């Protein structure tokens, strides 16, 4: 089968590899679409920023380079392994890619497997990934799609769940106010999640004119934080109070600084983006405003289901910001996304 395998920094190759056979408890998917994630950009351009060593076999899975990438994907079940009863051939599903965690560390004991230092995910440090024609998945990790949610939408469940979890971590209530820093896929997913939860006053800060246009077409209120007055836009949105919550979906130091400055006293900043470099902040600002900063990584299985249900209700509009490309277009897509151009790229792998 055809697959995109990562060998090292800026070394991604489309190759022919053996087609897998499901074992007990597994299903074999004919993949349909796989998305390019911000973490895939980190893999390709800046793997040294990742929280694990790609050069060493994963302690729990044994996976090492070369690695098939892709953890945002959907597909059709074409074969089931021994003991699988809840999933059948022909089912369409979105894949919950977290495959393993140690189950013993403090993070795992607190129910935070994405924070486990031995966390393993399809498409990163578990054998197999969505950027291939077929993938093996534990049947328990396949979220079957209902009528009205197709495979294209199914490949968007994972990145939209990241935004959903960020909003969960924010604690914002219906009728509240929010700032989203960054209009890439996680920022878009955060905006949809806020709207789905009744948060109508949302400002999206994004320096890329291309991405601002995509968000504005969806109905979002946008601002250019470089050439416009972000503080004035926040004040106008909130009557001078500041937003209740801000979500960093940009992964850039200035996004953190400006988001903190835009919070109402007692507000909360959620960091939902990978940062390649450290950033400076003034702790006195946190003290004087009783401001909170929390992290948000991954999602919960029930949040996957919430996104799918919300998709079935027609909340997620994919018009304009989702682009489909053949697998062979992945390198050009990585460079375009790195430059801040475009919305979500789905690669057609099936």
mmCIF file of C-alpha atoms in Angstrom:
data_model
loop_
_atom_site.group_PDB
_atom_site.id
_atom_site.type_symbol
_atom_site.label_atom_id
_atom_site.label_comp_id
_atom_site.label_asym_id
_atom_site.label_seq_id
_atom_site.Cartn_x
_atom_site.Cartn_y
_atom_site.Cartn_z
ATOM 1 C CA UNK A 1 0.000 0.000 0.000
ATOM 2 C CA UNK A 2 0.993 3.654 -0.371
ATOM 3 C CA UNK A 3 2.019 5.564 2.755
ATOM 4 C CA UNK A 4 3.745 8.813 3.780
ATOM 5 C CA UNK A 5 6.643 7.941 6.097
ATOM 6 C CA UNK A 6 8.703 10.383 8.138
ATOM 7 C CA UNK A 7 12.473 9.700 8.281
ATOM 8 C CA UNK A 8 13.708 12.866 9.982
ATOM 9 C CA UNK A 9 13.687 16.622 9.763
ATOM 10 C CA UNK A 10 12.219 17.723 6.406
ATOM 11 C CA UNK A 11 12.463 14.143 5.140
ATOM 12 C CA UNK A 12 9.036 12.711 4.342
ATOM 13 C CA UNK A 13 8.701 10.064 1.648
ATOM 14 C CA UNK A 14 5.707 8.495 -0.076
ATOM 15 C CA UNK A 15 6.536 4.806 -0.342
ATOM 16 C CA UNK A 16 5.063 1.379 -0.878
ATOM 17 C CA UNK A 17 4.819 -0.598 2.384
ATOM 18 C CA UNK A 18 3.182 -3.920 3.300
ATOM 19 C CA UNK A 19 -0.585 -3.853 3.819
ATOM 20 C CA UNK A 20 -1.463 -4.742 7.453
ATOM 21 C CA UNK A 21 -3.640 -7.590 8.729
ATOM 22 C CA UNK A 22 -5.818 -7.092 11.827
ATOM 23 C CA UNK A 23 -5.115 -9.010 15.016
ATOM 24 C CA UNK A 24 -7.500 -9.773 17.868
ATOM 25 C CA UNK A 25 -9.552 -6.761 18.874
ATOM 26 C CA UNK A 26 -8.487 -4.732 15.835
ATOM 27 C CA UNK A 27 -10.229 -3.467 12.739
ATOM 28 C CA UNK A 28 -8.656 -2.694 9.396
ATOM 29 C CA UNK A 29 -9.664 0.628 7.855
ATOM 30 C CA UNK A 30 -9.526 1.700 4.267
ATOM 31 C CA UNK A 31 -8.621 5.280 5.023
ATOM 32 C CA UNK A 32 -10.515 8.015 3.225
ATOM 33 C CA UNK A 33 -9.141 11.361 4.432
ATOM 34 C CA UNK A 34 -6.314 12.384 6.749
ATOM 35 C CA UNK A 35 -5.688 15.898 7.988
ATOM 36 C CA UNK A 36 -2.405 17.727 8.449
ATOM 37 C CA UNK A 37 -2.093 18.852 12.068
ATOM 38 C CA UNK A 38 0.040 21.525 13.663
ATOM 39 C CA UNK A 39 1.989 18.750 15.354
ATOM 40 C CA UNK A 40 2.748 17.304 11.897
ATOM 41 C CA UNK A 41 4.357 20.649 11.067
ATOM 42 C CA UNK A 42 6.475 20.302 14.195
ATOM 43 C CA UNK A 43 7.421 16.758 13.149
ATOM 44 C CA UNK A 44 8.509 17.888 9.722
ATOM 45 C CA UNK A 45 10.157 21.241 10.397
ATOM 46 C CA UNK A 46 11.156 21.167 14.071
ATOM 47 C CA UNK A 47 11.154 17.614 15.492
ATOM 48 C CA UNK A 48 13.506 18.653 18.299
ATOM 49 C CA UNK A 49 10.584 20.563 19.842
ATOM 50 C CA UNK A 50 8.528 17.386 20.323
ATOM 51 C CA UNK A 51 8.160 15.981 23.851
ATOM 52 C CA UNK A 52 9.682 12.606 22.915
ATOM 53 C CA UNK A 53 12.773 11.275 21.149
ATOM 54 C CA UNK A 54 11.925 10.030 17.668
ATOM 55 C CA UNK A 55 15.325 8.381 17.309
ATOM 56 C CA UNK A 56 14.631 5.863 20.093
ATOM 57 C CA UNK A 57 12.032 3.075 19.991
ATOM 58 C CA UNK A 58 8.982 3.992 22.033
ATOM 59 C CA UNK A 59 9.198 2.167 25.387
ATOM 60 C CA UNK A 60 5.644 0.800 25.161
ATOM 61 C CA UNK A 61 5.085 0.361 21.424
ATOM 62 C CA UNK A 62 8.592 -0.119 20.021
ATOM 63 C CA UNK A 63 7.773 2.273 17.192
ATOM 64 C CA UNK A 64 10.660 4.224 15.710
ATOM 65 C CA UNK A 65 11.606 5.963 12.479
ATOM 66 C CA UNK A 66 10.540 5.758 9.754
ATOM 67 C CA UNK A 67 7.025 6.492 10.990
ATOM 68 C CA UNK A 68 3.782 6.733 9.031
ATOM 69 C CA UNK A 69 2.303 10.092 9.959
ATOM 70 C CA UNK A 70 -1.328 11.133 10.315
ATOM 71 C CA UNK A 71 -3.481 11.034 13.429
ATOM 72 C CA UNK A 72 -6.545 12.915 12.130
ATOM 73 C CA UNK A 73 -8.308 10.440 9.894
ATOM 74 C CA UNK A 74 -11.415 8.549 8.957
ATOM 75 C CA UNK A 75 -12.130 5.402 7.040
ATOM 76 C CA UNK A 76 -14.325 2.442 6.260
ATOM 77 C CA UNK A 77 -13.992 -0.878 8.073
ATOM 78 C CA UNK A 78 -12.940 -3.529 5.550
ATOM 79 C CA UNK A 79 -11.918 -6.335 7.931
ATOM 80 C CA UNK A 80 -12.348 -7.139 11.625
ATOM 81 C CA UNK A 81 -10.091 -9.166 13.874
ATOM 82 C CA UNK A 82 -10.999 -11.950 16.258
ATOM 83 C CA UNK A 83 -13.289 -10.922 19.102
ATOM 84 C CA UNK A 84 -14.584 -7.706 17.536
ATOM 85 C CA UNK A 85 -18.360 -7.507 17.948
ATOM 86 C CA UNK A 86 -19.242 -3.816 18.278
ATOM 87 C CA UNK A 87 -17.889 -2.780 14.866
ATOM 88 C CA UNK A 88 -18.697 -4.412 11.543
ATOM 89 C CA UNK A 89 -17.405 -4.362 7.980
ATOM 90 C CA UNK A 90 -18.818 -1.349 6.164
ATOM 91 C CA UNK A 91 -18.979 0.938 9.200
ATOM 92 C CA UNK A 92 -17.658 4.468 8.698
ATOM 93 C CA UNK A 93 -15.608 5.825 11.562
ATOM 94 C CA UNK A 94 -13.410 8.568 12.972
ATOM 95 C CA UNK A 95 -10.277 7.369 14.746
ATOM 96 C CA UNK A 96 -9.418 8.281 18.339
ATOM 97 C CA UNK A 97 -5.637 8.099 17.863
ATOM 98 C CA UNK A 98 -4.379 7.818 21.463
ATOM 99 C CA UNK A 99 -3.304 4.196 21.624
ATOM 100 C CA UNK A 100 -1.304 3.723 24.820
ATOM 101 C CA UNK A 101 -0.200 5.343 28.065
ATOM 102 C CA UNK A 102 1.657 3.793 30.984
ATOM 103 C CA UNK A 103 -1.385 3.664 33.291
ATOM 104 C CA UNK A 104 0.812 4.142 36.374
ATOM 105 C CA UNK A 105 2.241 7.677 36.437
ATOM 106 C CA UNK A 106 0.678 10.684 38.141
ATOM 107 C CA UNK A 107 -0.918 11.857 34.896
ATOM 108 C CA UNK A 108 -2.502 8.482 34.207
ATOM 109 C CA UNK A 109 -3.722 8.144 37.787
ATOM 110 C CA UNK A 110 -5.427 11.522 37.412
ATOM 111 C CA UNK A 111 -7.094 10.468 34.167
ATOM 112 C CA UNK A 112 -4.796 12.553 31.940
ATOM 113 C CA UNK A 113 -3.323 10.018 29.493
ATOM 114 C CA UNK A 114 -2.333 12.723 26.979
ATOM 115 C CA UNK A 115 -0.012 14.109 29.667
ATOM 116 C CA UNK A 116 1.690 10.760 30.234
ATOM 117 C CA UNK A 117 5.345 10.911 29.208
ATOM 118 C CA UNK A 118 4.926 7.478 27.612
ATOM 119 C CA UNK A 119 1.777 8.419 25.704
ATOM 120 C CA UNK A 120 1.666 6.801 22.285
ATOM 121 C CA UNK A 121 -0.483 7.906 19.355
ATOM 122 C CA UNK A 122 -1.113 6.570 15.894
ATOM 123 C CA UNK A 123 0.683 8.726 13.392
ATOM 124 C CA UNK A 124 3.504 9.694 15.761
ATOM 125 C CA UNK A 125 4.950 6.932 17.949
ATOM 126 C CA UNK A 126 2.695 3.939 17.362
ATOM 127 C CA UNK A 127 3.092 1.811 14.257
ATOM 128 C CA UNK A 128 0.697 2.958 11.565
ATOM 129 C CA UNK A 129 -1.014 6.242 10.784
ATOM 130 C CA UNK A 130 -3.682 7.882 8.720
ATOM 131 C CA UNK A 131 -1.415 8.928 5.852
ATOM 132 C CA UNK A 132 -1.646 5.479 4.345
ATOM 133 C CA UNK A 133 -4.213 3.561 2.345
ATOM 134 C CA UNK A 134 -4.943 1.191 5.242
ATOM 135 C CA UNK A 135 -4.487 1.333 9.011
ATOM 136 C CA UNK A 136 -5.089 -1.042 11.909
ATOM 137 C CA UNK A 137 -7.024 0.415 14.829
ATOM 138 C CA UNK A 138 -8.236 -1.084 18.088
ATOM 139 C CA UNK A 139 -11.979 -1.449 17.652
ATOM 140 C CA UNK A 140 -12.523 0.499 20.873
ATOM 141 C CA UNK A 141 -10.804 3.527 19.285
ATOM 142 C CA UNK A 142 -13.131 3.747 16.312
ATOM 143 C CA UNK A 143 -16.040 6.151 16.770
ATOM 144 C CA UNK A 144 -18.690 5.047 14.289
ATOM 145 C CA UNK A 145 -20.194 7.932 12.348
ATOM 146 C CA UNK A 146 -23.974 8.370 12.299
ATOM 147 C CA UNK A 147 -26.064 9.135 9.240
ATOM 148 C CA UNK A 148 -25.414 12.686 8.122
ATOM 149 C CA UNK A 149 -21.720 12.690 9.066
ATOM 150 C CA UNK A 150 -19.591 11.584 6.135
ATOM 151 C CA UNK A 151 -15.960 10.509 5.977
ATOM 152 C CA UNK A 152 -14.786 14.009 5.062
ATOM 153 C CA UNK A 153 -16.324 15.363 8.249
ATOM 154 C CA UNK A 154 -15.064 12.314 10.117
ATOM 155 C CA UNK A 155 -11.455 13.297 9.420
ATOM 156 C CA UNK A 156 -12.178 16.660 11.056
ATOM 157 C CA UNK A 157 -13.444 15.189 14.319
ATOM 158 C CA UNK A 158 -9.969 14.966 15.869
ATOM 159 C CA UNK A 159 -8.884 18.598 15.314
ATOM 160 C CA UNK A 160 -12.347 19.873 16.197
ATOM 161 C CA UNK A 161 -12.165 17.836 19.425
ATOM 162 C CA UNK A 162 -8.944 19.672 20.325
ATOM 163 C CA UNK A 163 -10.851 22.943 20.163
ATOM 164 C CA UNK A 164 -13.792 21.421 22.040
ATOM 165 C CA UNK A 165 -11.483 20.335 24.869
ATOM 166 C CA UNK A 166 -9.863 23.786 24.991
ATOM 167 C CA UNK A 167 -13.286 25.335 25.500
ATOM 168 C CA UNK A 168 -14.037 22.753 28.199
ATOM 169 C CA UNK A 169 -10.830 23.777 29.982
ATOM 170 C CA UNK A 170 -11.767 27.451 29.709
ATOM 171 C CA UNK A 171 -14.866 27.035 31.859
ATOM 172 C CA UNK A 172 -16.691 29.694 29.834
ATOM 173 C CA UNK A 173 -20.469 29.688 30.112
ATOM 174 C CA UNK A 174 -23.167 30.480 27.570
ATOM 175 C CA UNK A 175 -23.423 34.231 27.166
ATOM 176 C CA UNK A 176 -19.754 34.758 28.009
ATOM 177 C CA UNK A 177 -17.055 36.415 25.917
ATOM 178 C CA UNK A 178 -13.936 34.953 24.352
ATOM 179 C CA UNK A 179 -10.805 35.744 22.381
ATOM 180 C CA UNK A 180 -9.308 33.103 20.085
ATOM 181 C CA UNK A 181 -5.675 33.752 19.121
ATOM 182 C CA UNK A 182 -4.923 31.989 15.860
ATOM 183 C CA UNK A 183 -7.240 30.961 13.028
ATOM 184 C CA UNK A 184 -5.635 27.705 12.007
ATOM 185 C CA UNK A 185 -7.640 24.490 12.357
ATOM 186 C CA UNK A 186 -7.520 24.451 16.184
ATOM 187 C CA UNK A 187 -8.600 28.084 16.293
ATOM 188 C CA UNK A 188 -11.432 27.339 13.876
ATOM 189 C CA UNK A 189 -12.453 24.340 15.975
ATOM 190 C CA UNK A 190 -12.366 26.476 19.110
ATOM 191 C CA UNK A 191 -14.611 29.070 17.456
ATOM 192 C CA UNK A 192 -17.155 26.406 16.454
ATOM 193 C CA UNK A 193 -17.077 24.899 19.961
ATOM 194 C CA UNK A 194 -17.678 28.297 21.546
ATOM 195 C CA UNK A 195 -20.616 28.959 19.234
ATOM 196 C CA UNK A 196 -22.050 25.502 19.941
ATOM 197 C CA UNK A 197 -21.972 26.281 23.666
ATOM 198 C CA UNK A 198 -23.788 29.574 23.377
ATOM 199 C CA UNK A 199 -20.791 31.926 23.466
ATOM 200 C CA UNK A 200 -21.706 34.470 20.794
ATOM 201 C CA UNK A 201 -19.296 37.313 21.551
ATOM 202 C CA UNK A 202 -16.072 35.873 20.148
ATOM 203 C CA UNK A 203 -13.157 37.778 18.634
ATOM 204 C CA UNK A 204 -10.614 35.899 16.493
ATOM 205 C CA UNK A 205 -7.122 37.419 16.321
ATOM 206 C CA UNK A 206 -5.072 36.327 13.308
ATOM 207 C CA UNK A 207 -2.167 38.069 11.489
ATOM 208 C CA UNK A 208 -2.675 36.147 8.212
ATOM 209 C CA UNK A 209 -5.023 37.992 5.854
ATOM 210 C CA UNK A 210 -5.842 34.694 4.144
ATOM 211 C CA UNK A 211 -6.958 33.064 7.377
ATOM 212 C CA UNK A 212 -8.835 36.154 8.534
ATOM 213 C CA UNK A 213 -10.812 36.024 5.297
ATOM 214 C CA UNK A 214 -11.673 32.352 5.870
ATOM 215 C CA UNK A 215 -12.911 33.097 9.380
ATOM 216 C CA UNK A 216 -14.879 36.152 8.302
ATOM 217 C CA UNK A 217 -16.609 34.062 5.640
ATOM 218 C CA UNK A 218 -17.786 31.741 8.405
ATOM 219 C CA UNK A 219 -19.278 34.707 10.242
ATOM 220 C CA UNK A 220 -16.520 35.306 12.783
ATOM 221 C CA UNK A 221 -15.487 38.739 14.022
ATOM 222 C CA UNK A 222 -11.779 39.021 13.184
ATOM 223 C CA UNK A 223 -8.934 41.396 13.939
ATOM 224 C CA UNK A 224 -5.375 41.776 12.658
ATOM 225 C CA UNK A 225 -3.217 41.925 15.827
ATOM 226 C CA UNK A 226 -0.248 43.341 13.927
ATOM 227 C CA UNK A 227 -1.793 46.227 12.008
ATOM 228 C CA UNK A 228 -4.937 46.892 14.043
ATOM 229 C CA UNK A 229 -5.588 47.718 17.697
ATOM 230 C CA UNK A 230 -6.391 44.384 19.336
ATOM 231 C CA UNK A 231 -6.952 45.972 22.759
ATOM 232 C CA UNK A 232 -9.498 48.383 21.286
ATOM 233 C CA UNK A 233 -11.299 45.509 19.537
ATOM 234 C CA UNK A 234 -11.500 43.560 22.802
ATOM 235 C CA UNK A 235 -12.774 46.642 24.624
ATOM 236 C CA UNK A 236 -15.449 47.198 21.980
ATOM 237 C CA UNK A 237 -16.570 43.565 22.190
ATOM 238 C CA UNK A 238 -16.834 43.580 25.976
ATOM 239 C CA UNK A 239 -17.808 47.131 26.856
ATOM 240 C CA UNK A 240 -14.326 47.735 28.198
ATOM 241 C CA UNK A 241 -14.313 44.786 30.624
ATOM 242 C CA UNK A 242 -12.045 42.315 28.811
ATOM 243 C CA UNK A 243 -12.941 38.808 27.702
ATOM 244 C CA UNK A 244 -13.865 36.044 30.120
ATOM 245 C CA UNK A 245 -11.557 33.548 28.424
ATOM 246 C CA UNK A 246 -8.841 33.478 25.791
ATOM 247 C CA UNK A 247 -7.540 30.471 23.887
ATOM 248 C CA UNK A 248 -4.022 30.397 22.460
ATOM 249 C CA UNK A 249 -4.347 28.406 19.261
ATOM 250 C CA UNK A 250 -1.392 30.163 17.637
ATOM 251 C CA UNK A 251 1.679 28.797 19.409
ATOM 252 C CA UNK A 252 3.413 32.188 19.344
ATOM 253 C CA UNK A 253 4.666 34.320 22.213
ATOM 254 C CA UNK A 254 2.840 37.511 21.171
ATOM 255 C CA UNK A 255 -0.443 35.589 21.204
ATOM 256 C CA UNK A 256 0.113 34.749 24.873
ATOM 257 C CA UNK A 257 1.026 38.339 25.784
ATOM 258 C CA UNK A 258 -1.894 39.943 23.991
ATOM 259 C CA UNK A 259 -4.374 37.340 25.230
ATOM 260 C CA UNK A 260 -3.387 37.935 28.846
ATOM 261 C CA UNK A 261 -3.734 41.677 28.377
ATOM 262 C CA UNK A 262 -7.246 41.209 26.990
ATOM 263 C CA UNK A 263 -8.657 39.196 29.896
ATOM 264 C CA UNK A 264 -11.149 40.524 32.418
ATOM 265 C CA UNK A 265 -9.887 40.268 36.036
ATOM 266 C CA UNK A 266 -10.441 36.671 37.090
ATOM 267 C CA UNK A 267 -10.255 35.548 33.461
ATOM 268 C CA UNK A 268 -8.599 32.419 32.168
ATOM 269 C CA UNK A 269 -6.120 31.785 29.350
ATOM 270 C CA UNK A 270 -6.047 28.310 27.810
ATOM 271 C CA UNK A 271 -2.833 27.300 26.034
ATOM 272 C CA UNK A 272 -3.909 24.811 23.361
ATOM 273 C CA UNK A 273 -0.979 25.164 20.926
ATOM 274 C CA UNK A 274 2.522 23.745 20.769
ATOM 275 C CA UNK A 275 5.212 26.414 21.153
ATOM 276 C CA UNK A 276 8.581 25.922 19.509
ATOM 277 C CA UNK A 277 10.218 28.586 21.663
ATOM 278 C CA UNK A 278 9.824 29.876 25.235
ATOM 279 C CA UNK A 279 8.140 33.194 25.836
ATOM 280 C CA UNK A 280 8.373 35.824 28.561
ATOM 281 C CA UNK A 281 5.509 37.046 30.718
ATOM 282 C CA UNK A 282 5.117 39.339 33.713
ATOM 283 C CA UNK A 283 3.861 37.293 36.714
ATOM 284 C CA UNK A 284 2.696 40.442 38.508
ATOM 285 C CA UNK A 285 0.054 40.757 35.798
ATOM 286 C CA UNK A 286 -1.328 37.376 36.860
ATOM 287 C CA UNK A 287 -1.265 38.344 40.523
ATOM 288 C CA UNK A 288 -2.980 41.707 40.101
ATOM 289 C CA UNK A 289 -5.722 40.304 37.873
ATOM 290 C CA UNK A 290 -6.118 36.968 39.680
ATOM 291 C CA UNK A 291 -5.671 35.562 36.195
ATOM 292 C CA UNK A 292 -5.418 31.853 35.469
ATOM 293 C CA UNK A 293 -3.372 30.077 32.805
ATOM 294 C CA UNK A 294 -4.191 26.437 32.065
ATOM 295 C CA UNK A 295 -3.066 23.970 29.442
ATOM 296 C CA UNK A 296 -5.251 21.869 27.162
ATOM 297 C CA UNK A 297 -3.884 18.832 25.378
ATOM 298 C CA UNK A 298 -5.867 16.254 23.459
ATOM 299 C CA UNK A 299 -9.471 15.452 24.302
ATOM 300 C CA UNK A 300 -11.640 12.892 26.031
ATOM 301 C CA UNK A 301 -13.576 10.097 24.278
ATOM 302 C CA UNK A 302 -16.828 11.790 25.270
ATOM 303 C CA UNK A 303 -15.611 15.008 23.614
ATOM 304 C CA UNK A 304 -15.043 13.074 20.392
ATOM 305 C CA UNK A 305 -18.654 11.938 20.637
ATOM 306 C CA UNK A 306 -19.837 15.485 21.420
ATOM 307 C CA UNK A 307 -18.171 16.818 18.274
ATOM 308 C CA UNK A 308 -19.705 14.050 16.155
ATOM 309 C CA UNK A 309 -23.156 14.759 17.601
ATOM 310 C CA UNK A 310 -22.714 18.481 16.978
ATOM 311 C CA UNK A 311 -21.651 17.742 13.395
ATOM 312 C CA UNK A 312 -24.816 15.679 12.966
ATOM 313 C CA UNK A 313 -26.769 18.740 14.144
ATOM 314 C CA UNK A 314 -25.222 20.798 11.325
ATOM 315 C CA UNK A 315 -23.186 23.189 13.480
ATOM 316 C CA UNK A 316 -19.837 22.643 11.732
ATOM 317 C CA UNK A 317 -19.740 24.408 8.368
ATOM 318 C CA UNK A 318 -16.768 23.250 6.288
ATOM 319 C CA UNK A 319 -17.394 25.670 3.415
ATOM 320 C CA UNK A 320 -14.290 27.508 2.280
ATOM 321 C CA UNK A 321 -11.749 26.522 4.924
ATOM 322 C CA UNK A 322 -11.260 22.812 4.109
ATOM 323 C CA UNK A 323 -9.103 21.922 1.115
ATOM 324 C CA UNK A 324 -8.731 18.427 -0.345
ATOM 325 C CA UNK A 325 -5.441 17.350 -1.927
ATOM 326 C CA UNK A 326 -3.953 14.060 -3.113
ATOM 327 C CA UNK A 327 -1.377 12.450 -0.827
ATOM 328 C CA UNK A 328 1.356 13.486 -3.255
ATOM 329 C CA UNK A 329 0.638 17.142 -2.431
ATOM 330 C CA UNK A 330 1.649 16.808 1.207
ATOM 331 C CA UNK A 331 5.058 18.532 1.029
ATOM 332 C CA UNK A 332 3.695 21.641 -0.682
ATOM 333 C CA UNK A 333 0.823 21.669 1.817
ATOM 334 C CA UNK A 334 3.215 21.538 4.775
ATOM 335 C CA UNK A 335 5.125 24.546 3.472
ATOM 336 C CA UNK A 336 1.930 26.509 2.782
ATOM 337 C CA UNK A 337 0.566 25.803 6.246
ATOM 338 C CA UNK A 338 3.908 26.715 7.794
ATOM 339 C CA UNK A 339 3.599 30.090 6.068
ATOM 340 C CA UNK A 340 0.150 30.610 7.576
ATOM 341 C CA UNK A 341 -1.711 30.198 4.284
ATOM 342 C CA UNK A 342 -5.028 28.374 4.060
ATOM 343 C CA UNK A 343 -7.280 26.567 6.486
ATOM 344 C CA UNK A 344 -7.505 22.813 6.926
ATOM 345 C CA UNK A 345 -5.872 20.439 4.452
ATOM 346 C CA UNK A 346 -7.354 16.971 4.076
ATOM 347 C CA UNK A 347 -5.324 14.493 2.082
ATOM 348 C CA UNK A 348 -7.280 11.950 0.083
ATOM 349 C CA UNK A 349 -5.603 8.681 0.947
ATOM 350 C CA UNK A 350 -8.274 6.133 0.001
#
